Structure formats: structure tokens, C-alpha cells
Coordinates of C-alpha atoms and ligand atoms in Angstrom, one line a residue:
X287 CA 170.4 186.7 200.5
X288 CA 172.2 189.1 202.2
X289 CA 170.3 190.4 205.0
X290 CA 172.1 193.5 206.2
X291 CA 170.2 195.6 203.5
X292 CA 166.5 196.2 203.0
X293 CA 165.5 196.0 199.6
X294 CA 163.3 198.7 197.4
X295 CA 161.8 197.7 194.3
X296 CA 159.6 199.9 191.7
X297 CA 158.0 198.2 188.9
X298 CA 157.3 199.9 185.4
X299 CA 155.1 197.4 183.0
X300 CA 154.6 197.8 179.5
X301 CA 151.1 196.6 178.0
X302 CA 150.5 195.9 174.8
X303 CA 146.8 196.5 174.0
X304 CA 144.6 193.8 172.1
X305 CA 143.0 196.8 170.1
X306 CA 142.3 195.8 166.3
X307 CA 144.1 199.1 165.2
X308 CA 147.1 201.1 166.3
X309 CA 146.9 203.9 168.5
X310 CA 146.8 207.1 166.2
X311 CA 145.8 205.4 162.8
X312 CA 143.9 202.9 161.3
X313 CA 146.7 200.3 160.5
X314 CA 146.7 196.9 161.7
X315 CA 148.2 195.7 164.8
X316 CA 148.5 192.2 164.1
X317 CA 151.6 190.1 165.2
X318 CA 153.8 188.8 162.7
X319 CA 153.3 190.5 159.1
X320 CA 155.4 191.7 156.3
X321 CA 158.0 194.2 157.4
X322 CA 155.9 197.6 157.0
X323 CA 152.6 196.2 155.1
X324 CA 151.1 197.8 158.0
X325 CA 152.2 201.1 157.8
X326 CA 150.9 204.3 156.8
X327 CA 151.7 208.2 156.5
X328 CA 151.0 208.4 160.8
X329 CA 152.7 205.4 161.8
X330 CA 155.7 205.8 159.7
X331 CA 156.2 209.5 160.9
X332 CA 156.2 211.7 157.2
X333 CA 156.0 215.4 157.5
X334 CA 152.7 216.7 157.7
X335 CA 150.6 213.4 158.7
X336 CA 148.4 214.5 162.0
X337 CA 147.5 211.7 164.6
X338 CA 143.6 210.8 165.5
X339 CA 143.3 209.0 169.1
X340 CA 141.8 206.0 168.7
X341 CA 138.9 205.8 171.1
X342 CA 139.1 202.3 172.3
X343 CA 142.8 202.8 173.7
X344 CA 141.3 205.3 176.0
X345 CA 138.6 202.7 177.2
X346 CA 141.0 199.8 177.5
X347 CA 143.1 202.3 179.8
X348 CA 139.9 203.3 181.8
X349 CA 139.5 199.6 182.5
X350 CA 142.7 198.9 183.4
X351 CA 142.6 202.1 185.8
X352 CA 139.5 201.0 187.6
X353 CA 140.7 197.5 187.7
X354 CA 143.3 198.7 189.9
X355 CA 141.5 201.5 192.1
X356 CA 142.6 204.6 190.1
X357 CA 141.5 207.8 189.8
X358 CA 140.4 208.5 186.4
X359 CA 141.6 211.9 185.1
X360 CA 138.5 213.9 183.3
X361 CA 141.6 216.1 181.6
X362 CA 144.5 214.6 180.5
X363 CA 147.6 215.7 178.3
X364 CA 149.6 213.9 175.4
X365 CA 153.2 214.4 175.3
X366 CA 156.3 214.2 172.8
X367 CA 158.9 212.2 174.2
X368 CA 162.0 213.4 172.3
X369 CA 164.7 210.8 171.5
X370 CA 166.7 209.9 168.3
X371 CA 167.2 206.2 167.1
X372 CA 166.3 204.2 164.0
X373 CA 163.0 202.9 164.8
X374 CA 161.3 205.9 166.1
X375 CA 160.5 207.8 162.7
X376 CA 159.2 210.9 163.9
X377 CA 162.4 211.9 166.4
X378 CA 160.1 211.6 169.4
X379 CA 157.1 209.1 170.9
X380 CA 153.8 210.4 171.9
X381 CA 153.3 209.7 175.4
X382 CA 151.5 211.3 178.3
X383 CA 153.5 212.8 180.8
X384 CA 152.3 215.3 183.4
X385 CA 149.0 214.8 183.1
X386 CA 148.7 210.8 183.0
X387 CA 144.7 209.3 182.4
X388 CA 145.0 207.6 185.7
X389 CA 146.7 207.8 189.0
X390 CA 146.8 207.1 192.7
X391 CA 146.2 202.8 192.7
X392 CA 146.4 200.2 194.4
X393 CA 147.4 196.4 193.9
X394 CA 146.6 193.9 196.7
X395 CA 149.3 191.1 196.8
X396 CA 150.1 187.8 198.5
X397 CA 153.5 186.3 199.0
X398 CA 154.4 182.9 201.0
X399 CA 156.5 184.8 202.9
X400 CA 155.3 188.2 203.0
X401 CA 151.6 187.7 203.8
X402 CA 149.7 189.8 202.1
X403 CA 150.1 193.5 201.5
X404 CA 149.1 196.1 199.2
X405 CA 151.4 197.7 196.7
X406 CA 150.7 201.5 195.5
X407 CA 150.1 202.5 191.2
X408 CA 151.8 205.7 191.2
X409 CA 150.0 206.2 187.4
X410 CA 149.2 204.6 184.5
X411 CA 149.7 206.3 180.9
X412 CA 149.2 205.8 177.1
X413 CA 151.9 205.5 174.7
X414 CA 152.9 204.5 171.6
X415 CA 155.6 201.7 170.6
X416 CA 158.3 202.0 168.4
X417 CA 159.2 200.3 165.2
X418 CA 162.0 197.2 165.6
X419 CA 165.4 196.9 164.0
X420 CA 166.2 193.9 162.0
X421 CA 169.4 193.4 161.8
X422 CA 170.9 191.5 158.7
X423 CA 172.2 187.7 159.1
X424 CA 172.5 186.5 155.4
X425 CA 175.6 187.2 153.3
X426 CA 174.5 189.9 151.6
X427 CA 172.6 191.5 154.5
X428 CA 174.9 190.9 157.0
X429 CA 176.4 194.5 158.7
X430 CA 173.1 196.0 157.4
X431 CA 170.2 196.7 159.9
X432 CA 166.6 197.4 158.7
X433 CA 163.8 199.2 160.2
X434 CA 160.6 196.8 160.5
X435 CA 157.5 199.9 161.4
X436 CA 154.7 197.3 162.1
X437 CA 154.8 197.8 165.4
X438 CA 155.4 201.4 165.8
X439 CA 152.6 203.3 166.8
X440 CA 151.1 200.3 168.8
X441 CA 149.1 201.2 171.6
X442 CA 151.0 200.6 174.8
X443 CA 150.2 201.3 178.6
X444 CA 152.6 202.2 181.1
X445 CA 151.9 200.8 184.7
X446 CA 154.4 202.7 186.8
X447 CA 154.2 201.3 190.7
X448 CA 155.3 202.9 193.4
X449 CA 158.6 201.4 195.1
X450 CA 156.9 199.2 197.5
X451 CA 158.2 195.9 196.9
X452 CA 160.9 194.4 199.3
X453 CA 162.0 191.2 197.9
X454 CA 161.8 189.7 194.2
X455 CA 158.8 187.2 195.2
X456 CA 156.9 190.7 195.9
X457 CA 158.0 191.6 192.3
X458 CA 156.7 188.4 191.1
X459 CA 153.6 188.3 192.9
X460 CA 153.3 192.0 191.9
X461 CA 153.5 191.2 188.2
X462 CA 151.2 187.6 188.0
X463 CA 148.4 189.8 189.8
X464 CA 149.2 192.5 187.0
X465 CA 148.7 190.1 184.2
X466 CA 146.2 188.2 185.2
X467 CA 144.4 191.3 185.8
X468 CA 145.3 192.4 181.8
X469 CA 144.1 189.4 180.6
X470 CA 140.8 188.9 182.6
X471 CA 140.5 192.7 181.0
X472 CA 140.7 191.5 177.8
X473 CA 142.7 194.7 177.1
X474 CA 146.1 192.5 176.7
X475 CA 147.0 188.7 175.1
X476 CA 149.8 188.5 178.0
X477 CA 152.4 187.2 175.6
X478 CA 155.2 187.5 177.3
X479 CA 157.3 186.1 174.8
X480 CA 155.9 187.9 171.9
X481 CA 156.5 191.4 174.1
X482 CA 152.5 192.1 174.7
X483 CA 154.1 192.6 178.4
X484 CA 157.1 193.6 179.1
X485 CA 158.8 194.9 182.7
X486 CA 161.3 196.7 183.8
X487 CA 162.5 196.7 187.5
X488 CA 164.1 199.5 189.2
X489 CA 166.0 198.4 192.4
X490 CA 168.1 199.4 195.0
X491 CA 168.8 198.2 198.7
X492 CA 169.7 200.5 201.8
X493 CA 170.6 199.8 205.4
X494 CA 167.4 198.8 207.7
X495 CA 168.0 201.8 209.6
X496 CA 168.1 204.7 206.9
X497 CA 164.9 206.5 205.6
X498 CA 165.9 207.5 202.3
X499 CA 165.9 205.3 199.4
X500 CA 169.1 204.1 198.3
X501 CA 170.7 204.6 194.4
X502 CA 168.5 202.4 192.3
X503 CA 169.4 200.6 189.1
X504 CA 166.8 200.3 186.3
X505 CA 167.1 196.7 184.8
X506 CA 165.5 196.7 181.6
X507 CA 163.2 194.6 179.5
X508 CA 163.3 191.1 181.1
X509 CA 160.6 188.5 179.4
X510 CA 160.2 186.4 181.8
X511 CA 159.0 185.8 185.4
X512 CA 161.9 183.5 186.1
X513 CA 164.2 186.0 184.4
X514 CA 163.1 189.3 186.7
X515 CA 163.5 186.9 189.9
X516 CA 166.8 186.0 188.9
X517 CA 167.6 190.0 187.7
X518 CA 166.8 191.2 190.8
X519 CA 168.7 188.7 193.1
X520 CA 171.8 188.9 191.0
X521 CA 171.7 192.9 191.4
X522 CA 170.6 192.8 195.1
X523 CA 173.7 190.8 195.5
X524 CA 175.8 193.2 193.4
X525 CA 174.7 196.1 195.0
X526 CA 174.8 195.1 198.5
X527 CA 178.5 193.6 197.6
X528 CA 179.6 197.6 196.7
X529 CA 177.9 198.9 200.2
X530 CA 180.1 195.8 201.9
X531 CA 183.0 197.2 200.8
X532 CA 182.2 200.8 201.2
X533 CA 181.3 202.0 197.5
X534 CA 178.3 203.7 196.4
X535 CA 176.0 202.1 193.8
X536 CA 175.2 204.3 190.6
X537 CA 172.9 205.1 189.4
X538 CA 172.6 203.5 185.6
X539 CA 170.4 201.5 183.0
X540 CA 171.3 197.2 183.7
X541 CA 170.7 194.7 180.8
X542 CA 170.1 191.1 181.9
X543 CA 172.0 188.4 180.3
X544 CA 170.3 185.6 180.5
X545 CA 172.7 183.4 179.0
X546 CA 174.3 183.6 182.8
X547 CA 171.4 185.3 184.8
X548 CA 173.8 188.9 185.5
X549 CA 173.1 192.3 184.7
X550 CA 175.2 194.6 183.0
X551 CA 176.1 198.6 182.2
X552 CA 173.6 199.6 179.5
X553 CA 173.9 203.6 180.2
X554 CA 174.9 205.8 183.1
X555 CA 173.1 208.6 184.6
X556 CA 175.4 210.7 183.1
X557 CA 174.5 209.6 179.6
X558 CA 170.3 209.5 180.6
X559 CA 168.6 211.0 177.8
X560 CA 166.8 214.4 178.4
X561 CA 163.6 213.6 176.7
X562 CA 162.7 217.6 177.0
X563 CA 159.0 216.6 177.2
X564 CA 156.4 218.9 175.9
X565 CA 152.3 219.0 175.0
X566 CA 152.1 217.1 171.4
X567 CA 150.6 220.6 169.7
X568 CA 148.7 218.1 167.1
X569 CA 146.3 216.9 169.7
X570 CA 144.0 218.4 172.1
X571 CA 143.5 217.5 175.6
X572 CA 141.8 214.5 176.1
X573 CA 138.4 214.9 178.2
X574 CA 136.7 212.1 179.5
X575 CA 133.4 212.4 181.1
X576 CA 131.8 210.6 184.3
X577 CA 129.3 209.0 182.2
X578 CA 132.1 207.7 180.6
X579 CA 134.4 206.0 183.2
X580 CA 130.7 204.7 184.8
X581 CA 129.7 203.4 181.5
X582 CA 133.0 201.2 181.3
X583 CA 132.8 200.7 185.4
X584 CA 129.6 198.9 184.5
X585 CA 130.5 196.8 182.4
X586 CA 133.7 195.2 183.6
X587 CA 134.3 191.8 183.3
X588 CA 134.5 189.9 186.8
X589 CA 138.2 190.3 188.1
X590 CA 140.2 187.1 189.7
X591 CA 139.5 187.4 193.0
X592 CA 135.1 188.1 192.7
X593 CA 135.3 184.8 190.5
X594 CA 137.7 182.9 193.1
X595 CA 134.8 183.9 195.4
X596 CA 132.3 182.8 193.4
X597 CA 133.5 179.6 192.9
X598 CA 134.1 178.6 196.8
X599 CA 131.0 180.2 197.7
X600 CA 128.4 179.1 194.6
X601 CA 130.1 176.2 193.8
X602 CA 131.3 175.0 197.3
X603 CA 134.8 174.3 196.0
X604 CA 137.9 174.2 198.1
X605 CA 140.1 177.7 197.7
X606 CA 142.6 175.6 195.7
X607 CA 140.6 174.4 193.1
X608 CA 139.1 177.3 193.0
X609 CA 142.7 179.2 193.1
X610 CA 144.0 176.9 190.3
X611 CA 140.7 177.2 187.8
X612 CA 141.1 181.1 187.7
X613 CA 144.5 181.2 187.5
X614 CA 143.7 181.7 183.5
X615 CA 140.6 183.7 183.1
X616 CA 139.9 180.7 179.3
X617 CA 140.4 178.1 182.0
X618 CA 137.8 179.4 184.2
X619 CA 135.0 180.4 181.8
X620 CA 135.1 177.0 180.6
X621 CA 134.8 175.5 184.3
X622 CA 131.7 177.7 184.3
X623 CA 130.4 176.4 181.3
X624 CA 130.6 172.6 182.3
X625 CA 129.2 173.2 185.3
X626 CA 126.2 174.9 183.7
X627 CA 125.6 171.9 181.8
X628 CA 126.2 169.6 184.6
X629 CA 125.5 170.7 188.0
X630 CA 128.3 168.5 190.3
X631 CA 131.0 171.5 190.0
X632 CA 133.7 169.7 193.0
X633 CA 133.4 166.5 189.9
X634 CA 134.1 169.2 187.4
X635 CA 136.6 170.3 188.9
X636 CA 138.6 167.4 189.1
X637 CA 138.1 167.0 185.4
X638 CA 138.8 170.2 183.8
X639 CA 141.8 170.5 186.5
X640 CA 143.1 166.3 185.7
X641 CA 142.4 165.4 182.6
X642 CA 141.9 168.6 180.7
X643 CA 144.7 170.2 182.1
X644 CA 146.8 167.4 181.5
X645 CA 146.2 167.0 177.9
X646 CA 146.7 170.7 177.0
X647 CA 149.4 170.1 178.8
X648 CA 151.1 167.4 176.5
X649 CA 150.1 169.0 173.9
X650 CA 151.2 172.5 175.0
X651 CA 147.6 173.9 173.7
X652 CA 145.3 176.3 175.2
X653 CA 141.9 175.2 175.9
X654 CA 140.1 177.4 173.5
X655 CA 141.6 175.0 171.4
X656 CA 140.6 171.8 173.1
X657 CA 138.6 168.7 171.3
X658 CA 136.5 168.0 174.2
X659 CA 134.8 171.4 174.5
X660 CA 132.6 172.1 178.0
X661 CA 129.5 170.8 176.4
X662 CA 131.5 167.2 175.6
X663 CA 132.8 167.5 178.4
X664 CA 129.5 167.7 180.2
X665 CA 128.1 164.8 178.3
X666 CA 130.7 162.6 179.7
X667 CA 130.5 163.3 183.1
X668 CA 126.6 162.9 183.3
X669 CA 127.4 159.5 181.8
X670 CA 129.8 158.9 185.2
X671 CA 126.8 160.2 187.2
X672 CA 124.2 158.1 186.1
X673 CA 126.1 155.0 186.5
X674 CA 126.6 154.4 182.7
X675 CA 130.3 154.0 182.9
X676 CA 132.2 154.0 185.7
X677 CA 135.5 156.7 186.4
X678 CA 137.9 154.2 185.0
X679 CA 135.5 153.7 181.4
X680 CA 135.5 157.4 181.7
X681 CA 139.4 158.3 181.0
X682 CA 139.2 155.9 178.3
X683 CA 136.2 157.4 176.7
X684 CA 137.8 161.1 177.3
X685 CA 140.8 160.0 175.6
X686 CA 138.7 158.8 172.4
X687 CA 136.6 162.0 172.7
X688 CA 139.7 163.9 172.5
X689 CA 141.2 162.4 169.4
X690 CA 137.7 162.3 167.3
X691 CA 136.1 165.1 169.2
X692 CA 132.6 162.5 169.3
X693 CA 130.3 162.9 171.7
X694 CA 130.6 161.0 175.2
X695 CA 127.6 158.9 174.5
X696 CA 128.5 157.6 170.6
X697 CA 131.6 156.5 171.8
X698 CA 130.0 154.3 174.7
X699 CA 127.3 152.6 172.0
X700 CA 130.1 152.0 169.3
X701 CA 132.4 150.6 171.7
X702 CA 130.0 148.7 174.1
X703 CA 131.4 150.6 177.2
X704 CA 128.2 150.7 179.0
X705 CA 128.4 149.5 182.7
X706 CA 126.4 146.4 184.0
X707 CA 123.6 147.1 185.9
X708 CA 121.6 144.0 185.5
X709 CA 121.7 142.3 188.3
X710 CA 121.4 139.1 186.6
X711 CA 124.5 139.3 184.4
X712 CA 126.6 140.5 187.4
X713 CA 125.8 137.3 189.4
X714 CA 126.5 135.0 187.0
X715 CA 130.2 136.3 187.0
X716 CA 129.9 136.6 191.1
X717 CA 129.0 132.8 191.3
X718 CA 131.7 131.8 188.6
X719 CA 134.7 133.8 191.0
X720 CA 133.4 132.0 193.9
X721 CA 133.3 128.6 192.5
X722 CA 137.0 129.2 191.1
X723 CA 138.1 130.4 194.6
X724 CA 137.3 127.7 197.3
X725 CA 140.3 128.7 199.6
X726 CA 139.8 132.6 199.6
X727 CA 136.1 132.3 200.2
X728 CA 136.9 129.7 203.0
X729 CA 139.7 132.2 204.5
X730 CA 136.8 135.1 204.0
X731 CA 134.0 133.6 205.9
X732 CA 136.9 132.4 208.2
X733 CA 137.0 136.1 209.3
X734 CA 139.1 137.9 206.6
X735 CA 136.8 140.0 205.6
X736 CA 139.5 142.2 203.9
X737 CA 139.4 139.9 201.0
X738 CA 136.7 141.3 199.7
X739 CA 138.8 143.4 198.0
X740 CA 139.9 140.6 196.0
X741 CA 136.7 139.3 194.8
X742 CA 135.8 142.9 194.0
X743 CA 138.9 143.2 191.8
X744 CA 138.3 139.7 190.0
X745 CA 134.3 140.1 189.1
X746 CA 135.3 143.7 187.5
X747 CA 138.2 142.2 185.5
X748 CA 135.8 139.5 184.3
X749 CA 133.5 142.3 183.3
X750 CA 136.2 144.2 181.8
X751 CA 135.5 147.0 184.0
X752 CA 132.3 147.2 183.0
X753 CA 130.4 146.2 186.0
X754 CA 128.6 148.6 188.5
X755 CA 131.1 148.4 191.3
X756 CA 128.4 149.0 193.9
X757 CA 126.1 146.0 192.7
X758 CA 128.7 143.7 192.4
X759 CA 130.1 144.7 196.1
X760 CA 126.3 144.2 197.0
X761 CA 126.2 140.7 195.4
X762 CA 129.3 139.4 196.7
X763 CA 128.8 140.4 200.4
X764 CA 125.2 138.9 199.9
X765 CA 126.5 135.5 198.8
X766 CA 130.2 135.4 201.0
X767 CA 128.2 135.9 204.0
X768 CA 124.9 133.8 203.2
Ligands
LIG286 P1 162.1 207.0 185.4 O1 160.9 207.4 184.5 O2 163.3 207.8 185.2 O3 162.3 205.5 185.3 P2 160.5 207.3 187.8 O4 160.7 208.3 188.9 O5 159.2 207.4 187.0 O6 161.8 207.3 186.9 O7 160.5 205.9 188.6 C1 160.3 204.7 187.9 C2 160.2 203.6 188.8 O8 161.3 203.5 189.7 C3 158.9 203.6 189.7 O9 158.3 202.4 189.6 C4 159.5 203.9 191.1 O10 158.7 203.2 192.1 C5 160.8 203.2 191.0 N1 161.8 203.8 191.9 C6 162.1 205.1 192.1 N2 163.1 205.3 193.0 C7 163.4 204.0 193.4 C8 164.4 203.5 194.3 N3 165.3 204.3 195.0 N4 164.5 202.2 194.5 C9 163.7 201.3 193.8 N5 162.8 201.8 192.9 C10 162.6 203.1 192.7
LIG287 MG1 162.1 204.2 184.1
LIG288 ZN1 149.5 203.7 160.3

């Protein structure tokens, strides 16, 4: 990158709340319906239909505002947003402008490079979304485009941060904090693909030595992490290519393209749209009391970073694991629930993040869905602690747990997978692999003690992996050496 310029980056995210009704009317909010079956007088903006807040937008918001060290405004204001195009009915989106519900947070983030460093929330708002265009593909629909109102009216909120960013892996740390955060909320799904959050990324670059920010382009509406990385490099480079040769960037709206990962006019400044913002007369000012924002306070869920604590502190795991288990807030409430059924949490560990993992994984699942639930799972690993099977069995009992969903301890009955304890068994197979092995045993007591390895590895394939390593390690050292 080119290294003559700092870069500035600003980060505006759209959430999509998880609320079971849209923001100013009781239709549904459900992904994936009917064009406009959920639709009504409100949401598809006819004359005369009046908006009622719905009460659990403002509480998601407060959430997400305490989350992220805001202040919580006791007064705030609703605003019309006036703009014209096909998928905003009412000619303008109700919004909050000058008086936002929170304000003045903070976001601490970690980069490899950067160390870490905390990045400022200039405010946080609510909003609703607009409709979508569908635009027509079959013969008799094609040069038509149609106007799908489902979404519109579904409660969004705006996290506008402050342009503190300087590289795009401080965008992209910025943003994985952000939706973890969301999601651990339970005020947003995370979708990325299906738009439940969205970003766009303002940036601009200026020489190290200047104090004022330089001309920033907004990039708009990129749905993915790799995709705002490779935005924001691309337009780095662009810009910094126009100060080289002594031009001045403009300010302007960018489209990615990431058919070829550049970024493109959308609109000039010249062409921004004056919204001509103004208090929405059909709906008072929204007051929320102290008893309010400490009622939600209280009951918060615990964020990342308490329950990445937790876990290296109550649980004695290494930061990684630890790291890697909350990394999906499903992920780590399942962790917790093994553990509370079976008290070795570093053993675990290794399971939920191996062999758990790995089969959502293949299967491209999310481990609400899994067969082996924490309970199962549980079962199976008290089976590996008691000596019942040994961590080889185990895998293969996992997998049969995970295609019939059986408990642990069925499977090792029905398929006679219980380790060999008794002594008596064991030796019989110890004596047989001595007999059959003259030369080794003679090289072993001839000082090659390594070879024990060997003997190890024929009694257990005898036993089919089924005997108790340690007692057959025991028996074989007794007899070798005797
Ligand atoms: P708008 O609503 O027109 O997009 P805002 O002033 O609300 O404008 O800014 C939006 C975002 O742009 C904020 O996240 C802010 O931090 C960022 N921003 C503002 N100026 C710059 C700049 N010069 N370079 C990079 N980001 C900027
Ligand atoms: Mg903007
Ligand atoms: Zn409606």
C-alpha cells in the first residue's frame, strides 16, 4: 500500500433488528414471504395511516447503546427523511436525526498490526427500511420492475462511527467486534448475506503531515467482510493515485463491483440529495426514563470479552480456545452447557472445537442444529473419562451419535465398544504378542527399550482398540522386563 498517505476511515452500519414486528406496525418481519402479504395501511404508506413506535425497537437500541458505552438520550426526536424512489411509499423514511437515542461510544478494537485501540460511536439511531424493487426476468416481465413492501418499515439501526480507523484491517476488526456484539445482543441474526447487516465505508487518505481530513468517498452497501477489505484498498489506491499526480479526489457515492473488486461513480456531491429533514409531526418525542435504560442495563446478556474472561479464568482454558469458543455467542453457550454436565472444560474444549466444529463444518450447519446436542455430547466424554472407551473408540462413537443422534452409552452396548479393563483378558493377548515376537522381545531386553512402542501398538490391534492402553503398557513392561 502506498505509504505516502495516512488513511481515514468512518464506518456507518445498518442493523437489522430480530423484532417479531416491524417498527411502526404490527406486520410481520419475517425473511422471505410473498411480495407484500406482510403489508398493511402503515407500512405501505396510504394517506391518512398514523405510525405507533413499537416498544421493543427502543429497547433493542438501548441495548445496543449500552453495549457500546453510550449515552442514552431521555429525549429524543423522530425525523422524515425526504427522498423520492419506488420503494419508499410515503416520499420520505422516518428516521432520527438531530436528536439520535444514543451518542458519544466507544468500541475497543484489536488489530495484528495495530495493537489495540479504541474507536469512537459518534451516535446510534432508529430507522425504518425501505421496500425492494424486483425487477422482471421472464418474457413477459422483463423491462417491468415491481415493488416488493415486506421489508419496508423494518426496524433498522444506524451505527455511525467516528472516522477513527487507519487501515482496512481496523475496518474489519471494527465491524467483527460490531457484530459479534449484535448477535450476543440478540437484537440482530447477523445475516450478512440476507442484508440483517449491512456497511457502508466512508474513506479518504491525506498526507501524514496535514491536520485536516482529506475528501472522502462513501462506498456503499458492501456484504461482505472480504468485500469492504478489498473496497477500501482498491479506493485507497485510487485516491492516493489522483494526489500522486496532483488531482483532488471528489467527493461522491462509490459502488463496489465485486465481479473485479473496484469501485465506481454512483452520484456526485453535486447530485447528493437534500433530504430537508424535519420532526415527523405524527409522533411525539420519545422519552425514556432512568428506570428504563437501568432495567435493560440489568439485564444484559454477557458480552464477548466478560465470557472470554470467564472462560480462561473459571474454566482455566488457554486465551485461544477460549478466543475461538466465543467467537459465535451459539458456539459458546453450548461449551457452557457441556461443561456443566461434565466438569473437564480444557477436554471440552477440544471436542466442541475438533469434532463439533468440524462436522458443522462439512455439513455447513449451525450447532443449534447439531445431532449430538451438549448433553450427548457430555455422555460421551464421561465415557472417555472413566476409562470405558478410549479417544480413538470415542471419534467412532461421535460419528454414530451424530448420524442417529443415540446416546454415547447405547451405542457402546450395541456395538461392544467397551474398553478392556480386566486384567486377565489383557494378558492373555500380552503373552500371545510375546510368544509371536522372539527377536523384538530379545532386541528389547537387549536395551531397546523404545520397542515398546511396538508391543503397545500390536496388543491394541489384537484388542481392536479396545484395550485400556495404560493396563496393557503396565502388563507388557511387567513381563518384557521380568
Ligand atoms: P453522511 O450522513 O453524509 O454520510 P456524516 O457526517 O454523518 O455524513 O459521516 C458519515 C461517516 O463518514 C461517519 O462514519 C464519519 O466518521 C465518516 N467521515 C466523515 N468525514 C470523513 C473523512 N474525511 N474521511 C473518512 N471518513 C469520514
Ligand atoms: Mg453516509
Ligand atoms: Zn404494516
Amino acid at each position: 500500500m502506498n505509504s505516502k498517505y495516512e488513511v481515514v476511515i468512518g464506518l456507518e452500519v445498518h442493523v437489522q433488528l430480530t423484532t417479531a414486528t416491524k417498527i411502526f406496525c404490527g406486520c410481520s418481519t419475517a425473511f422471505g414471504g410473498e411480495p407484500n402479504s406482510q403489508t398493511c395501511p402503515v407500512c405501505l404508506g396510504l394517506p391518512g395511516a398514523l405510525p405507533v413506535l413499537n416498544e421493543k425497537v427502543v429497547e433493542y437500541a438501548i441495548r445496543t447503546g449500552l453495549a457500546t458505552g453510550c449515552a442514552i438520550a431521555p429525549r429524543s426526536i423522530f425525523a422524515r427523511k425526504n427522498y423520492f424512489y419506488p420503494d419508499l411509499p410515503k416520499g420520505y423514511q422516518i428516521s432520527q436525526f438531530e436528536l439520535p437515542i444514543c451518542e458519544h461510544g466507544r468500541l475497543d478494537i484489536e488489530t495484528e498490526k495495530g495493537g489495540a485501540k479504541t474507536v469512537g460511536i459518534t451516535r446510534i439511531h432508529m430507522e425504518e427500511d425501505a421496500g425492494k424493487l424486483v425487477h422482471g426476468d421472464s418474457p413477459d416481465t422483463a423491462g417491468h420492475s415491481f415493488a416488493d413492501l415486506n421489508r419496508a418499515c423494518t426496524p433498522l439501526l444506524e451505527i455511525v462511527s467516528e472516522p477513527d480507523m487507519r487501515s482496512a484491517d481496523e475496518a474489519i476488526a471494527y465491524l467483527k467486534k460490531l457484530h459479534q456484539i449484535v448477535v450476543y445482543l440478540g437484537v440482530c441474526d447477523g445475516s450478512m448475506e440476507q442484508g440483517s447487516f449491512r456497511c457502508d465505508a466512508n474513506v479518504s487518505i491525506r498526507p501524514w503531515n496535514q491536520k485536516e481530513l482529506g475528501t472522502r468517498a462513501e462506498l456503499k452497501n458492501i456484504n461482505s467482510f472480504r468485500f469492504i477489505k478489498q473496497a477500501i484498498e482498491y479506493e485507497v489506491e485510487r485516491q492516493a493515485e489522483i494526489l500522486d499526480e496532483g488531482g483532488r479526489v471528489i467527493q461522491e457515492t462509490r459502488l463496489f463491483d465485486s465481479s473485479n473488486g473496484t469501485t465506481r461513480s454512483m452520484r456526485g456531491k453535486e447530485e447528493a440529495h437534500d433530504y430537508r429533514y424535519f420532526p415527523d409531526p405524527d409522533l411525539v418525542p420519545l422519552v425514556v426514563s432512568e428506570e428504563w435504560i437501568e432495567r435493560v442495563r440489568g439485564e444484559l446478556p454477557e458480552l464477548p470479552e466478560a465470557k472470554l474472561e470467564r472462560f480462561v479464568r473459571e474454566y482455566g482454558l488457554p486465551r485461544y480456545d477460549a478466543e475461538v469458543l466465543c467467537a459465535d455467542r451459539a458456539v459458546a453457550d453450548y461449551f457452557d452447557a457441556v461443561v456443566e454436565r461434565h466438569a473437564n472444560p480444557k477436554a471440552c474444549a477440544n471436542w466442541v472445537m475438533g469434532e463439533v466444529k468440524r462436522r458443522l463444518n462439512e455439513e455447513a450447519i449451525a450447532i443449534s442444529s447439531a445431532p449430538v446436542s451438549a448433553p450427548l455430547l457430555a455422555g460421551l466424554l464421561a465415557r472417555i473419562d472413566d476409562n470405558t472407551i478410549s479417544g480413538k473408540i470415542a471419534k467412532t462413537v461421535f460419528e454414530e451419535m451424530w448420524k442417529s443422534g443415540e446416546e454415547a452409552d447405547a451405542i457402546i452396548e450395541e456395538k461392544g465398544l467397551k474398553q478392556v479393563t480386566d486384567t486377565g483378558a489383557i494378558e492373555t493377548i500380552v503373552d500371545a504378542v510375546i510368544a509371536a515376537n522372539p527377536s523384538q522381545v530379545e532386541q528389547f531386553r537387549g536395551g531397546k527399550e523404545k520397542l515398546i512402542g511396538f508391543f503397545v501398538g500390536q496388543v491394541m490391534k489384537e484388542s481392536r482398540g479396545k484395550a485400556n492402553p495404560g493396563t496393557v503398557n503396565e502388563l507388557l513392561m511387567k513381563k518384557l522386563k521380568g
